[in-house]
Each structure stands twice: as C-alpha cells, then as structure tokens.
Amino acid sequence: MTEDRRPKELFVIPSSEAPTDASRVADFTPDLIDVGEHHLCPGCGEPIAIRAVMDAIALLGLAEKSVAVFGIGCSTAFSNNLDVEVLQALHGRAPSVATGVSRVRPGLAVFTIQGDGDMANEGLQEVLHCAARGENIVCIMLNNGVFGETGGHLTVTTTIGQRTKNTIEGRDAAKHGHPMRIAELLAQIDGVGYVARGAVNDAGNVARTKRMMVEAFTAQQQGLGLSFVEVLTMCPTGWFVPTDEAPNYLAETIAGTHAVGVLRSALPSSPSD
Ligand SMILES: Cc1ncc(C[n+]2csc(CCOP(=O)(O)OP(=O)(O)O)c2C)c(N)n1
Ligand code: SF4
Ligand SMILES: [Mg+2]
C-alpha cells in the first residue's frame, strides 16, 4: 500500500470535536422523540409514521397540550419514546377514550394512534361513531394490513394478493373476502373535518405524510371536527418479505388498493394533495 504523505493534522479530528455515535443519533432525532431502545423490527414503518406526527406537533407548537391515546399493537411499545402525555386504551377503544379527554379538556390536541387490526377489526364502530359525532380529535391509523404484533395474520384492510400468516399465497377474495378502505369510509361521514391517506415507503411519501399530519392537527385546532389520517406502513416481518423489499412491496401490493392522497378537507386549502 502507498504511504499517505499528507500532513497528519489534516485528518486527525481533535477528540473534543469528534462526533460520537450518541451525538450523531441526537443530531437526527426530533425534539419530541426520546433517544432510547425499542423492540420494533428493522424496516418497520411505524416509527417513521409516528415521527411525522411528532414533527407536526412540534411545528405547530402543540407539545405542551398534546395527549396521545394509543391502542394495542406494535406501535404501543414506541409510545414510551415520545415526549408527550400518553394514555393506553383497550383494543379498538382509543377513539372513545380520546373523546372523554377532549370533552373534559377541549383546548387540548388529543389524538389516537392505532393499528389497522386494532382500529378497523376490533373497534371499527368506535371511530365511525366519533366521526359522526364530529369529535374534535385526530385519529391516526397505521395500516400494514396485518395484525403485526400477534404474528402477522390478515386484517380487514389486507389487499388482494397480500401475503400474511394465514394468506401465505396472497389474499384471495373468493376465500378470504375483500379489503375495506377505511379512509374512504370515513370521508363520507358528515362530522369529519379532514381525511387523508399517507405512506412511509419513500422520502416523497414521508414528506407528504408529514404535511397531512400538519393539516390534520390544524383542522383539529380550528374545531372542524374529526381529523383522520391513515398511514401505509411497512411490516416486512408480517408480510414475510425481505426487509429491503418491503417499501416496493407496499407500493406494488398495497398502495394500489389504498391510494395515497387527501380525501376530504374543510381547510381553505390542502397543499399536500
Ligand atoms: C382482546 C384482545 N384481543 C387480541 C389481543 C391480541 N393482540 C394484541 S396486539 C394485536 C394486533 C394488533 O394489530 P394492529 O392493530 O394491526 O397493529 P400492528 O401490530 O400491526 O401495528 C392483537 C390481536 C389482545 N391483546 N387482546
Ligand atoms: S411485526 Fe411488523 S409492525 Fe410489528 S414491529 Fe415488526 S415490522 Fe413493525
Ligand atoms: Mg397492523
């Protein structure tokens, strides 16, 4: 090997200025997410979606008056890493718990985070009735089309052809029924102020999802009724696909049925669409 003859001081960083692993992590960590361990799988889309929520809350200056109500699923474990008030609801019941908090303290920015299994299989009526009542809360559904935490079996949103633990060859409508489009269902209910579907499978969709979160919380702050944002998230473990193929799998197998975009908005303009 040829000897490097450049003066040594050019490539020696004084130890006081050298970035450590901890400082690199801190540089890229949003204000409202605590650096710490969590047990979600590599390649999971849920922390990315939750980061979009936290970034919107920070941007709108709502941190001090935000209350999150989590359902039960993989994302619940990540609630320990958030620097906002957190409550935990039973399966499917987060919108009702959020209703209680928001009615007692109407000035707060109350929001729910639930998976598709929790919100749409186990508690669909809760969010539908909240929407019809025009509850002034933000409901967020992380949609990976599987009950991720309990092993990856199909949910009501699983798309045709999607692999799950009990549709390993892909969902077949004749055997397993048809998927439900939850954002479309909510968009037709009077009482909602904002409905959108985002995704976190590429940088463009992450940026768009972040704008949707800002719009959803803006509508909530303006008292326009229920805001609903569905986010398509990768679950390589539950889909039985290699981690690095999960973003493309989402685009090819899931987003065709659950199209990304703003479905309804009472805001004067929705630039994210
Ligand atoms: C009453 C009850 N039923 C079922 C379960 C098991 N359980 C825990 S998490 C979960 C699924 C969550 O799926 P989803 O909401 O899609 O979230 P994900 O894990 O995919 O993020 C289930 C069925 C439970 N704990 N209690
Ligand atoms: S099972 Fe799926 S949803 Fe759960 S942490 Fe792993 S990748 Fe994420
Ligand atoms: Mg799920």
PDB file of C-alpha atoms and ligand atoms in Angstrom:
ATOM      1  CA  MET A   1       0.000   0.000   0.000  1.00  0.00           C
ATOM      2  CA  THR A   2       1.330   3.524  -0.857  1.00  0.00           C
ATOM      3  CA  GLU A   3       2.075   5.628   2.190  1.00  0.00           C
ATOM      4  CA  ASP A   4      -0.235   8.651   2.685  1.00  0.00           C
ATOM      5  CA  ARG A   5       2.196  11.583   2.741  1.00  0.00           C
ATOM      6  CA  ARG A   6      -0.377  14.307   3.634  1.00  0.00           C
ATOM      7  CA  PRO A   7       0.326  16.151   6.938  1.00  0.00           C
ATOM      8  CA  LYS A   8      -1.207  14.052   9.711  1.00  0.00           C
ATOM      9  CA  GLU A   9      -3.025  17.043  11.312  1.00  0.00           C
ATOM     10  CA  LEU A  10      -5.274  17.240   8.205  1.00  0.00           C
ATOM     11  CA  PHE A  11      -7.038  14.051   9.064  1.00  0.00           C
ATOM     12  CA  VAL A  12      -6.863  13.985  12.852  1.00  0.00           C
ATOM     13  CA  ILE A  13     -10.052  15.391  14.452  1.00  0.00           C
ATOM     14  CA  PRO A  14      -9.451  16.806  17.946  1.00  0.00           C
ATOM     15  CA  SER A  15     -11.131  14.368  20.349  1.00  0.00           C
ATOM     16  CA  SER A  16     -13.318  17.145  21.832  1.00  0.00           C
ATOM     17  CA  GLU A  17     -14.948  17.740  18.384  1.00  0.00           C
ATOM     18  CA  ALA A  18     -15.125  14.172  17.122  1.00  0.00           C
ATOM     19  CA  PRO A  19     -18.750  13.068  16.578  1.00  0.00           C
ATOM     20  CA  THR A  20     -19.690  10.127  18.729  1.00  0.00           C
ATOM     21  CA  ASP A  21     -22.419   7.625  17.875  1.00  0.00           C
ATOM     22  CA  ALA A  22     -24.585   9.270  20.549  1.00  0.00           C
ATOM     23  CA  SER A  23     -24.133  12.780  19.136  1.00  0.00           C
ATOM     24  CA  ARG A  24     -24.916  11.565  15.594  1.00  0.00           C
ATOM     25  CA  VAL A  25     -28.156   9.990  16.831  1.00  0.00           C
ATOM     26  CA  ALA A  26     -29.039  13.155  18.770  1.00  0.00           C
ATOM     27  CA  ASP A  27     -28.406  15.346  15.698  1.00  0.00           C
ATOM     28  CA  PHE A  28     -31.055  13.492  13.716  1.00  0.00           C
ATOM     29  CA  THR A  29     -33.557  12.854  16.477  1.00  0.00           C
ATOM     30  CA  PRO A  30     -36.666  15.056  16.555  1.00  0.00           C
ATOM     31  CA  ASP A  31     -37.330  17.050  19.718  1.00  0.00           C
ATOM     32  CA  LEU A  32     -40.320  15.019  20.868  1.00  0.00           C
ATOM     33  CA  ILE A  33     -38.808  11.557  20.454  1.00  0.00           C
ATOM     34  CA  ASP A  34     -36.554  10.310  23.250  1.00  0.00           C
ATOM     35  CA  VAL A  35     -33.419   8.506  22.166  1.00  0.00           C
ATOM     36  CA  GLY A  36     -33.746   5.051  23.610  1.00  0.00           C
ATOM     37  CA  GLU A  37     -34.269   1.425  22.822  1.00  0.00           C
ATOM     38  CA  HIS A  38     -37.457  -0.024  21.398  1.00  0.00           C
ATOM     39  CA  HIS A  39     -38.220  -3.512  20.149  1.00  0.00           C
ATOM     40  CA  LEU A  40     -39.817  -2.817  16.772  1.00  0.00           C
ATOM     41  CA  CYS A  41     -38.315  -4.786  13.867  1.00  0.00           C
ATOM     42  CA  PRO A  42     -35.700  -3.357  11.490  1.00  0.00           C
ATOM     43  CA  GLY A  43     -37.526  -1.893   8.492  1.00  0.00           C
ATOM     44  CA  CYS A  44     -40.793  -1.337  10.379  1.00  0.00           C
ATOM     45  CA  GLY A  45     -42.661   1.702   9.041  1.00  0.00           C
ATOM     46  CA  GLU A  46     -44.454   2.591  12.279  1.00  0.00           C
ATOM     47  CA  PRO A  47     -41.715   4.716  13.915  1.00  0.00           C
ATOM     48  CA  ILE A  48     -41.440   6.734  10.684  1.00  0.00           C
ATOM     49  CA  ALA A  49     -45.169   7.465  10.739  1.00  0.00           C
ATOM     50  CA  ILE A  50     -45.056   8.399  14.420  1.00  0.00           C
ATOM     51  CA  ARG A  51     -42.132  10.693  13.751  1.00  0.00           C
ATOM     52  CA  ALA A  52     -44.306  12.505  11.184  1.00  0.00           C
ATOM     53  CA  VAL A  53     -46.915  13.012  13.918  1.00  0.00           C
ATOM     54  CA  MET A  54     -44.325  14.310  16.401  1.00  0.00           C
ATOM     55  CA  ASP A  55     -42.792  16.648  13.825  1.00  0.00           C
ATOM     56  CA  ALA A  56     -46.232  18.140  13.096  1.00  0.00           C
ATOM     57  CA  ILE A  57     -46.926  18.635  16.804  1.00  0.00           C
ATOM     58  CA  ALA A  58     -43.540  20.333  17.270  1.00  0.00           C
ATOM     59  CA  LEU A  59     -44.038  22.508  14.184  1.00  0.00           C
ATOM     60  CA  LEU A  60     -47.458  23.706  15.372  1.00  0.00           C
ATOM     61  CA  GLY A  61     -46.182  24.316  18.910  1.00  0.00           C
ATOM     62  CA  LEU A  62     -48.642  21.831  20.418  1.00  0.00           C
ATOM     63  CA  ALA A  63     -46.234  19.751  22.501  1.00  0.00           C
ATOM     64  CA  GLU A  64     -47.400  21.118  25.844  1.00  0.00           C
ATOM     65  CA  LYS A  65     -51.057  20.450  25.107  1.00  0.00           C
ATOM     66  CA  SER A  66     -50.902  17.154  23.237  1.00  0.00           C
ATOM     67  CA  VAL A  67     -52.341  13.937  24.615  1.00  0.00           C
ATOM     68  CA  ALA A  68     -51.804  10.692  22.722  1.00  0.00           C
ATOM     69  CA  VAL A  69     -54.133   7.731  23.205  1.00  0.00           C
ATOM     70  CA  PHE A  70     -52.571   4.503  21.974  1.00  0.00           C
ATOM     71  CA  GLY A  71     -54.392   1.306  21.098  1.00  0.00           C
ATOM     72  CA  ILE A  72     -52.719  -2.106  21.310  1.00  0.00           C
ATOM     73  CA  GLY A  73     -50.275  -3.203  18.632  1.00  0.00           C
ATOM     74  CA  CYS A  74     -46.601  -2.974  17.781  1.00  0.00           C
ATOM     75  CA  SER A  75     -46.660   0.841  17.886  1.00  0.00           C
ATOM     76  CA  THR A  76     -47.766   0.819  21.523  1.00  0.00           C
ATOM     77  CA  ALA A  77     -44.248  -0.059  22.637  1.00  0.00           C
ATOM     78  CA  PHE A  78     -42.933   3.022  20.856  1.00  0.00           C
ATOM     79  CA  SER A  79     -45.190   5.264  22.968  1.00  0.00           C
ATOM     80  CA  ASN A  80     -42.531   5.052  25.707  1.00  0.00           C
ATOM     81  CA  ASN A  81     -40.186   7.008  23.428  1.00  0.00           C
ATOM     82  CA  LEU A  82     -42.473  10.014  22.987  1.00  0.00           C
ATOM     83  CA  ASP A  83     -42.190  13.250  24.917  1.00  0.00           C
ATOM     84  CA  VAL A  84     -45.949  13.946  25.103  1.00  0.00           C
ATOM     85  CA  GLU A  85     -48.620  12.758  27.525  1.00  0.00           C
ATOM     86  CA  VAL A  86     -49.685   9.195  26.670  1.00  0.00           C
ATOM     87  CA  LEU A  87     -52.720   7.141  27.649  1.00  0.00           C
ATOM     88  CA  GLN A  88     -53.306   3.499  26.756  1.00  0.00           C
ATOM     89  CA  ALA A  89     -56.733   2.236  25.676  1.00  0.00           C
ATOM     90  CA  LEU A  90     -58.115  -1.265  25.393  1.00  0.00           C
ATOM     91  CA  HIS A  91     -58.386  -2.872  21.940  1.00  0.00           C
ATOM     92  CA  GLY A  92     -60.250  -0.659  19.471  1.00  0.00           C
ATOM     93  CA  ARG A  93     -61.371   1.800  22.147  1.00  0.00           C
ATOM     94  CA  ALA A  94     -58.844   4.622  21.699  1.00  0.00           C
ATOM     95  CA  PRO A  95     -61.305   6.987  19.943  1.00  0.00           C
ATOM     96  CA  SER A  96     -63.729   6.715  22.872  1.00  0.00           C
ATOM     97  CA  VAL A  97     -61.000   7.365  25.447  1.00  0.00           C
ATOM     98  CA  ALA A  98     -59.837  10.318  23.331  1.00  0.00           C
ATOM     99  CA  THR A  99     -63.429  11.589  23.213  1.00  0.00           C
ATOM    100  CA  GLY A 100     -63.523  11.655  27.003  1.00  0.00           C
ATOM    101  CA  VAL A 101     -60.222  13.538  27.290  1.00  0.00           C
ATOM    102  CA  SER A 102     -61.166  16.032  24.606  1.00  0.00           C
ATOM    103  CA  ARG A 103     -64.626  16.754  26.078  1.00  0.00           C
ATOM    104  CA  VAL A 104     -63.201  17.313  29.555  1.00  0.00           C
ATOM    105  CA  ARG A 105     -60.293  19.432  28.238  1.00  0.00           C
ATOM    106  CA  PRO A 106     -61.475  20.880  24.885  1.00  0.00           C
ATOM    107  CA  GLY A 107     -58.352  23.035  24.429  1.00  0.00           C
ATOM    108  CA  LEU A 108     -56.016  20.041  24.156  1.00  0.00           C
ATOM    109  CA  ALA A 109     -54.717  18.463  20.961  1.00  0.00           C
ATOM    110  CA  VAL A 110     -55.964  14.926  21.593  1.00  0.00           C
ATOM    111  CA  PHE A 111     -55.009  12.219  19.120  1.00  0.00           C
ATOM    112  CA  THR A 112     -55.147   8.440  18.807  1.00  0.00           C
ATOM    113  CA  ILE A 113     -52.643   6.038  17.297  1.00  0.00           C
ATOM    114  CA  GLN A 114     -53.954   2.588  16.398  1.00  0.00           C
ATOM    115  CA  GLY A 115     -53.033  -0.191  14.008  1.00  0.00           C
ATOM    116  CA  ASP A 116     -55.440  -1.413  11.334  1.00  0.00           C
ATOM    117  CA  GLY A 117     -56.256  -4.541  13.351  1.00  0.00           C
ATOM    118  CA  ASP A 118     -56.969  -2.521  16.464  1.00  0.00           C
ATOM    119  CA  MET A 119     -58.960   0.257  14.798  1.00  0.00           C
ATOM    120  CA  ALA A 120     -60.694  -1.474  11.883  1.00  0.00           C
ATOM    121  CA  ASN A 121     -61.118  -5.101  13.014  1.00  0.00           C
ATOM    122  CA  GLU A 122     -61.500  -4.792  16.734  1.00  0.00           C
ATOM    123  CA  GLY A 123     -63.094  -1.367  17.081  1.00  0.00           C
ATOM    124  CA  LEU A 124     -64.386  -0.030  13.772  1.00  0.00           C
ATOM    125  CA  GLN A 125     -67.619   1.303  15.244  1.00  0.00           C
ATOM    126  CA  GLU A 126     -65.678   3.464  17.716  1.00  0.00           C
ATOM    127  CA  VAL A 127     -64.026   5.651  15.083  1.00  0.00           C
ATOM    128  CA  LEU A 128     -67.131   5.704  12.857  1.00  0.00           C
ATOM    129  CA  HIS A 129     -69.330   6.977  15.670  1.00  0.00           C
ATOM    130  CA  CYS A 130     -66.664   9.500  16.732  1.00  0.00           C
ATOM    131  CA  ALA A 131     -66.666  10.793  13.163  1.00  0.00           C
ATOM    132  CA  ALA A 132     -70.464  11.050  13.041  1.00  0.00           C
ATOM    133  CA  ARG A 133     -70.450  12.931  16.346  1.00  0.00           C
ATOM    134  CA  GLY A 134     -67.826  15.282  14.942  1.00  0.00           C
ATOM    135  CA  GLU A 135     -65.494  14.748  17.900  1.00  0.00           C
ATOM    136  CA  ASN A 136     -62.708  17.271  17.713  1.00  0.00           C
ATOM    137  CA  ILE A 137     -59.807  14.799  17.828  1.00  0.00           C
ATOM    138  CA  VAL A 138     -57.194  13.444  15.420  1.00  0.00           C
ATOM    139  CA  CYS A 139     -57.387   9.697  14.731  1.00  0.00           C
ATOM    140  CA  ILE A 140     -54.388   8.031  13.099  1.00  0.00           C
ATOM    141  CA  MET A 141     -54.422   4.501  11.727  1.00  0.00           C
ATOM    142  CA  LEU A 142     -51.121   2.791  10.913  1.00  0.00           C
ATOM    143  CA  ASN A 143     -52.145   0.403   8.153  1.00  0.00           C
ATOM    144  CA  ASN A 144     -49.839  -2.521   7.369  1.00  0.00           C
ATOM    145  CA  GLY A 145     -52.666  -4.918   6.507  1.00  0.00           C
ATOM    146  CA  VAL A 146     -51.719  -7.375   9.255  1.00  0.00           C
ATOM    147  CA  PHE A 147     -52.095  -7.943  12.966  1.00  0.00           C
ATOM    148  CA  GLY A 148     -48.341  -7.360  13.241  1.00  0.00           C
ATOM    149  CA  GLU A 149     -47.825  -7.822  16.948  1.00  0.00           C
ATOM    150  CA  THR A 150     -49.590 -11.139  17.150  1.00  0.00           C
ATOM    151  CA  GLY A 151     -47.800 -12.819  14.248  1.00  0.00           C
ATOM    152  CA  GLY A 152     -48.963 -11.227  11.013  1.00  0.00           C
ATOM    153  CA  HIS A 153     -52.416 -12.580  10.209  1.00  0.00           C
ATOM    154  CA  LEU A 154     -54.778 -10.759   7.857  1.00  0.00           C
ATOM    155  CA  THR A 155     -56.940  -7.798   8.785  1.00  0.00           C
ATOM    156  CA  VAL A 156     -59.923  -6.183   7.130  1.00  0.00           C
ATOM    157  CA  THR A 157     -57.567  -3.904   5.146  1.00  0.00           C
ATOM    158  CA  THR A 158     -55.300  -6.680   3.743  1.00  0.00           C
ATOM    159  CA  THR A 159     -55.214  -6.222  -0.027  1.00  0.00           C
ATOM    160  CA  ILE A 160     -55.862  -8.860  -2.672  1.00  0.00           C
ATOM    161  CA  GLY A 161     -52.592 -10.737  -3.237  1.00  0.00           C
ATOM    162  CA  GLN A 162     -51.019  -9.550   0.027  1.00  0.00           C
ATOM    163  CA  ARG A 163     -49.068 -12.202   1.953  1.00  0.00           C
ATOM    164  CA  THR A 164     -49.995 -12.651   5.611  1.00  0.00           C
ATOM    165  CA  LYS A 165     -49.549 -15.545   8.023  1.00  0.00           C
ATOM    166  CA  ASN A 166     -52.900 -17.053   7.059  1.00  0.00           C
ATOM    167  CA  THR A 167     -52.872 -15.934   3.401  1.00  0.00           C
ATOM    168  CA  ILE A 168     -49.318 -17.008   2.681  1.00  0.00           C
ATOM    169  CA  GLU A 169     -50.010 -17.296  -1.061  1.00  0.00           C
ATOM    170  CA  GLY A 170     -51.679 -13.882  -1.033  1.00  0.00           C
ATOM    171  CA  ARG A 171     -55.218 -12.805  -0.104  1.00  0.00           C
ATOM    172  CA  ASP A 172     -57.817 -14.326  -2.400  1.00  0.00           C
ATOM    173  CA  ALA A 173     -61.208 -12.570  -2.419  1.00  0.00           C
ATOM    174  CA  ALA A 174     -63.108 -15.816  -3.005  1.00  0.00           C
ATOM    175  CA  LYS A 175     -61.579 -17.441   0.096  1.00  0.00           C
ATOM    176  CA  HIS A 176     -60.807 -14.513   2.376  1.00  0.00           C
ATOM    177  CA  GLY A 177     -63.186 -11.720   1.390  1.00  0.00           C
ATOM    178  CA  HIS A 178     -62.480  -8.218   0.113  1.00  0.00           C
ATOM    179  CA  PRO A 179     -60.435  -5.458   1.756  1.00  0.00           C
ATOM    180  CA  MET A 180     -62.156  -2.426   3.274  1.00  0.00           C
ATOM    181  CA  ARG A 181     -60.911   1.084   2.504  1.00  0.00           C
ATOM    182  CA  ILE A 182     -61.111   2.842   5.850  1.00  0.00           C
ATOM    183  CA  ALA A 183     -60.183   6.386   4.766  1.00  0.00           C
ATOM    184  CA  GLU A 184     -62.881   6.274   2.056  1.00  0.00           C
ATOM    185  CA  LEU A 185     -65.382   5.015   4.623  1.00  0.00           C
ATOM    186  CA  LEU A 186     -64.652   7.915   6.976  1.00  0.00           C
ATOM    187  CA  ALA A 187     -64.523  10.528   4.223  1.00  0.00           C
ATOM    188  CA  GLN A 188     -68.235  10.100   3.525  1.00  0.00           C
ATOM    189  CA  ILE A 189     -69.296  10.815   7.111  1.00  0.00           C
ATOM    190  CA  ASP A 190     -70.537  14.314   7.920  1.00  0.00           C
ATOM    191  CA  GLY A 191     -68.686  15.396  11.031  1.00  0.00           C
ATOM    192  CA  VAL A 192     -65.180  14.884   9.690  1.00  0.00           C
ATOM    193  CA  GLY A 193     -63.037  17.919   9.005  1.00  0.00           C
ATOM    194  CA  TYR A 194     -60.105  16.204   7.348  1.00  0.00           C
ATOM    195  CA  VAL A 195     -59.359  12.759   5.883  1.00  0.00           C
ATOM    196  CA  ALA A 196     -56.131  11.691   4.185  1.00  0.00           C
ATOM    197  CA  ARG A 197     -54.027   8.643   3.476  1.00  0.00           C
ATOM    198  CA  GLY A 198     -50.233   8.828   3.512  1.00  0.00           C
ATOM    199  CA  ALA A 199     -47.430   6.276   3.290  1.00  0.00           C
ATOM    200  CA  VAL A 200     -43.851   5.975   4.532  1.00  0.00           C
ATOM    201  CA  ASN A 201     -42.273   3.797   1.846  1.00  0.00           C
ATOM    202  CA  ASP A 202     -40.188   6.563   0.228  1.00  0.00           C
ATOM    203  CA  ALA A 203     -38.932  10.053   1.008  1.00  0.00           C
ATOM    204  CA  GLY A 204     -41.622  11.778  -1.069  1.00  0.00           C
ATOM    205  CA  ASN A 205     -44.421   9.967   0.719  1.00  0.00           C
ATOM    206  CA  VAL A 206     -42.872  10.635   4.127  1.00  0.00           C
ATOM    207  CA  ALA A 207     -42.765  14.378   3.354  1.00  0.00           C
ATOM    208  CA  ARG A 208     -46.365  14.269   2.112  1.00  0.00           C
ATOM    209  CA  THR A 209     -47.496  12.365   5.198  1.00  0.00           C
ATOM    210  CA  LYS A 210     -45.851  14.961   7.406  1.00  0.00           C
ATOM    211  CA  ARG A 211     -47.829  17.720   5.643  1.00  0.00           C
ATOM    212  CA  MET A 212     -51.021  15.681   6.126  1.00  0.00           C
ATOM    213  CA  MET A 213     -50.311  15.482   9.852  1.00  0.00           C
ATOM    214  CA  VAL A 214     -49.854  19.254   9.981  1.00  0.00           C
ATOM    215  CA  GLU A 215     -53.175  19.721   8.178  1.00  0.00           C
ATOM    216  CA  ALA A 216     -54.953  17.197  10.406  1.00  0.00           C
ATOM    217  CA  PHE A 217     -53.821  18.948  13.607  1.00  0.00           C
ATOM    218  CA  THR A 218     -54.546  22.363  12.079  1.00  0.00           C
ATOM    219  CA  ALA A 219     -58.130  21.254  11.343  1.00  0.00           C
ATOM    220  CA  GLN A 220     -58.408  19.911  14.904  1.00  0.00           C
ATOM    221  CA  GLN A 221     -57.150  23.192  16.342  1.00  0.00           C
ATOM    222  CA  GLN A 222     -59.712  25.069  14.245  1.00  0.00           C
ATOM    223  CA  GLY A 223     -62.524  22.912  15.634  1.00  0.00           C
ATOM    224  CA  LEU A 224     -63.510  21.470  12.253  1.00  0.00           C
ATOM    225  CA  GLY A 225     -64.491  18.032  13.586  1.00  0.00           C
ATOM    226  CA  LEU A 226     -62.728  14.694  13.421  1.00  0.00           C
ATOM    227  CA  SER A 227     -59.440  14.508  11.520  1.00  0.00           C
ATOM    228  CA  PHE A 228     -58.419  11.089  10.244  1.00  0.00           C
ATOM    229  CA  VAL A 229     -55.072  10.157   8.737  1.00  0.00           C
ATOM    230  CA  GLU A 230     -54.328   6.617   7.611  1.00  0.00           C
ATOM    231  CA  VAL A 231     -50.645   5.825   7.001  1.00  0.00           C
ATOM    232  CA  LEU A 232     -49.484   2.823   4.976  1.00  0.00           C
ATOM    233  CA  THR A 233     -46.529   1.332   6.885  1.00  0.00           C
ATOM    234  CA  MET A 234     -44.081  -1.452   6.081  1.00  0.00           C
ATOM    235  CA  CYS A 235     -44.247  -4.702   8.066  1.00  0.00           C
ATOM    236  CA  PRO A 236     -41.557  -6.921   6.490  1.00  0.00           C
ATOM    237  CA  THR A 237     -41.901  -9.431   9.342  1.00  0.00           C
ATOM    238  CA  GLY A 238     -45.658  -9.912   8.955  1.00  0.00           C
ATOM    239  CA  TRP A 239     -45.534  -9.844   5.152  1.00  0.00           C
ATOM    240  CA  PHE A 240     -42.751 -12.463   5.003  1.00  0.00           C
ATOM    241  CA  VAL A 241     -40.714 -10.327   2.611  1.00  0.00           C
ATOM    242  CA  PRO A 242     -37.040  -9.293   2.945  1.00  0.00           C
ATOM    243  CA  THR A 243     -36.679  -6.014   4.825  1.00  0.00           C
ATOM    244  CA  ASP A 244     -35.184  -4.091   1.903  1.00  0.00           C
ATOM    245  CA  GLU A 245     -38.022  -5.205  -0.419  1.00  0.00           C
ATOM    246  CA  ALA A 246     -40.807  -4.013   1.884  1.00  0.00           C
ATOM    247  CA  PRO A 247     -41.050  -0.393   0.575  1.00  0.00           C
ATOM    248  CA  ASN A 248     -41.523  -1.634  -3.018  1.00  0.00           C
ATOM    249  CA  TYR A 249     -43.897  -4.340  -1.846  1.00  0.00           C
ATOM    250  CA  LEU A 250     -46.012  -1.619  -0.224  1.00  0.00           C
ATOM    251  CA  ALA A 251     -46.076   0.376  -3.477  1.00  0.00           C
ATOM    252  CA  GLU A 252     -46.890  -2.635  -5.653  1.00  0.00           C
ATOM    253  CA  THR A 253     -49.231  -4.677  -3.445  1.00  0.00           C
ATOM    254  CA  ILE A 254     -50.921  -2.257  -1.074  1.00  0.00           C
ATOM    255  CA  ALA A 255     -50.986   1.319  -2.403  1.00  0.00           C
ATOM    256  CA  GLY A 256     -52.953   0.263  -5.499  1.00  0.00           C
ATOM    257  CA  THR A 257     -55.940  -0.519  -3.286  1.00  0.00           C
ATOM    258  CA  HIS A 258     -55.319   2.107  -0.620  1.00  0.00           C
ATOM    259  CA  ALA A 259     -54.455   5.173  -2.694  1.00  0.00           C
ATOM    260  CA  VAL A 260     -52.419   7.946  -1.109  1.00  0.00           C
ATOM    261  CA  GLY A 261     -53.975  11.425  -1.091  1.00  0.00           C
ATOM    262  CA  VAL A 262     -56.280  13.870   0.683  1.00  0.00           C
ATOM    263  CA  LEU A 263     -59.862  12.596   0.530  1.00  0.00           C
ATOM    264  CA  ARG A 264     -61.683  15.384   2.317  1.00  0.00           C
ATOM    265  CA  SER A 265     -60.718  18.713   3.847  1.00  0.00           C
ATOM    266  CA  ALA A 266     -62.621  21.577   5.394  1.00  0.00           C
ATOM    267  CA  LEU A 267     -59.434  23.647   5.466  1.00  0.00           C
ATOM    268  CA  PRO A 268     -59.320  26.521   2.979  1.00  0.00           C
ATOM    269  CA  SER A 269     -56.559  24.685   1.037  1.00  0.00           C
ATOM    270  CA  SER A 270     -54.742  21.371   1.408  1.00  0.00           C
ATOM    271  CA  PRO A 271     -51.346  21.784  -0.183  1.00  0.00           C
ATOM    272  CA  SER A 272     -50.393  18.149   0.469  1.00  0.00           C
ATOM    273  CA  ASP A 273     -52.708  16.886  -2.270  1.00  0.00           C
TER     274      ASP A 273
HETATM  275  C1  LIG B   1     -58.938  -8.554  23.497  1.00  0.00           C
HETATM  276  C2  LIG B   1     -57.631  -8.874  22.805  1.00  0.00           C
HETATM  277  N1  LIG B   1     -57.656  -9.461  21.610  1.00  0.00           N
HETATM  278  C3  LIG B   1     -56.497  -9.722  20.963  1.00  0.00           C
HETATM  279  C4  LIG B   1     -55.291  -9.402  21.549  1.00  0.00           C
HETATM  280  C5  LIG B   1     -54.033  -9.666  20.867  1.00  0.00           C
HETATM  281  N2  LIG B   1     -53.474  -8.552  20.143  1.00  0.00           N
HETATM  282  C6  LIG B   1     -52.517  -7.747  20.637  1.00  0.00           C
HETATM  283  S1  LIG B   1     -51.931  -6.666  19.519  1.00  0.00           S
HETATM  284  C7  LIG B   1     -52.998  -7.283  18.363  1.00  0.00           C
HETATM  285  C8  LIG B   1     -52.988  -6.848  16.945  1.00  0.00           C
HETATM  286  C9  LIG B   1     -52.610  -5.510  16.642  1.00  0.00           C
HETATM  287  O1  LIG B   1     -52.656  -5.364  15.238  1.00  0.00           O
HETATM  288  P1  LIG B   1     -52.680  -3.938  14.625  1.00  0.00           P
HETATM  289  O2  LIG B   1     -53.666  -3.110  15.346  1.00  0.00           O
HETATM  290  O3  LIG B   1     -52.852  -4.048  13.155  1.00  0.00           O
HETATM  291  O4  LIG B   1     -51.247  -3.359  14.987  1.00  0.00           O
HETATM  292  P2  LIG B   1     -49.810  -3.782  14.433  1.00  0.00           P
HETATM  293  O5  LIG B   1     -49.247  -4.728  15.447  1.00  0.00           O
HETATM  294  O6  LIG B   1     -49.959  -4.359  13.086  1.00  0.00           O
HETATM  295  O7  LIG B   1     -49.075  -2.488  14.421  1.00  0.00           O
HETATM  296  C10 LIG B   1     -53.770  -8.299  18.850  1.00  0.00           C
HETATM  297  C11 LIG B   1     -54.776  -9.070  18.094  1.00  0.00           C
HETATM  298  C12 LIG B   1     -55.288  -8.814  22.792  1.00  0.00           C
HETATM  299  N3  LIG B   1     -54.157  -8.457  23.375  1.00  0.00           N
HETATM  300  N4  LIG B   1     -56.466  -8.580  23.427  1.00  0.00           N
HETATM  301  S1  SF4 B   2     -44.130  -7.131  13.323  1.00  0.00           S
HETATM  302 FE1  SF4 B   2     -44.387  -5.615  11.679  1.00  0.00          FE
HETATM  303  S2  SF4 B   2     -45.497  -3.867  12.624  1.00  0.00           S
HETATM  304 FE2  SF4 B   2     -44.609  -5.128  14.282  1.00  0.00          FE
HETATM  305  S3  SF4 B   2     -42.606  -4.198  14.738  1.00  0.00           S
HETATM  306 FE3  SF4 B   2     -42.252  -5.870  13.278  1.00  0.00          FE
HETATM  307  S4  SF4 B   2     -42.306  -4.876  11.254  1.00  0.00           S
HETATM  308 FE4  SF4 B   2     -43.274  -3.448  12.733  1.00  0.00          FE
HETATM  309 MG    MG B   3     -51.466  -3.789  11.616  1.00  0.00          MG
END
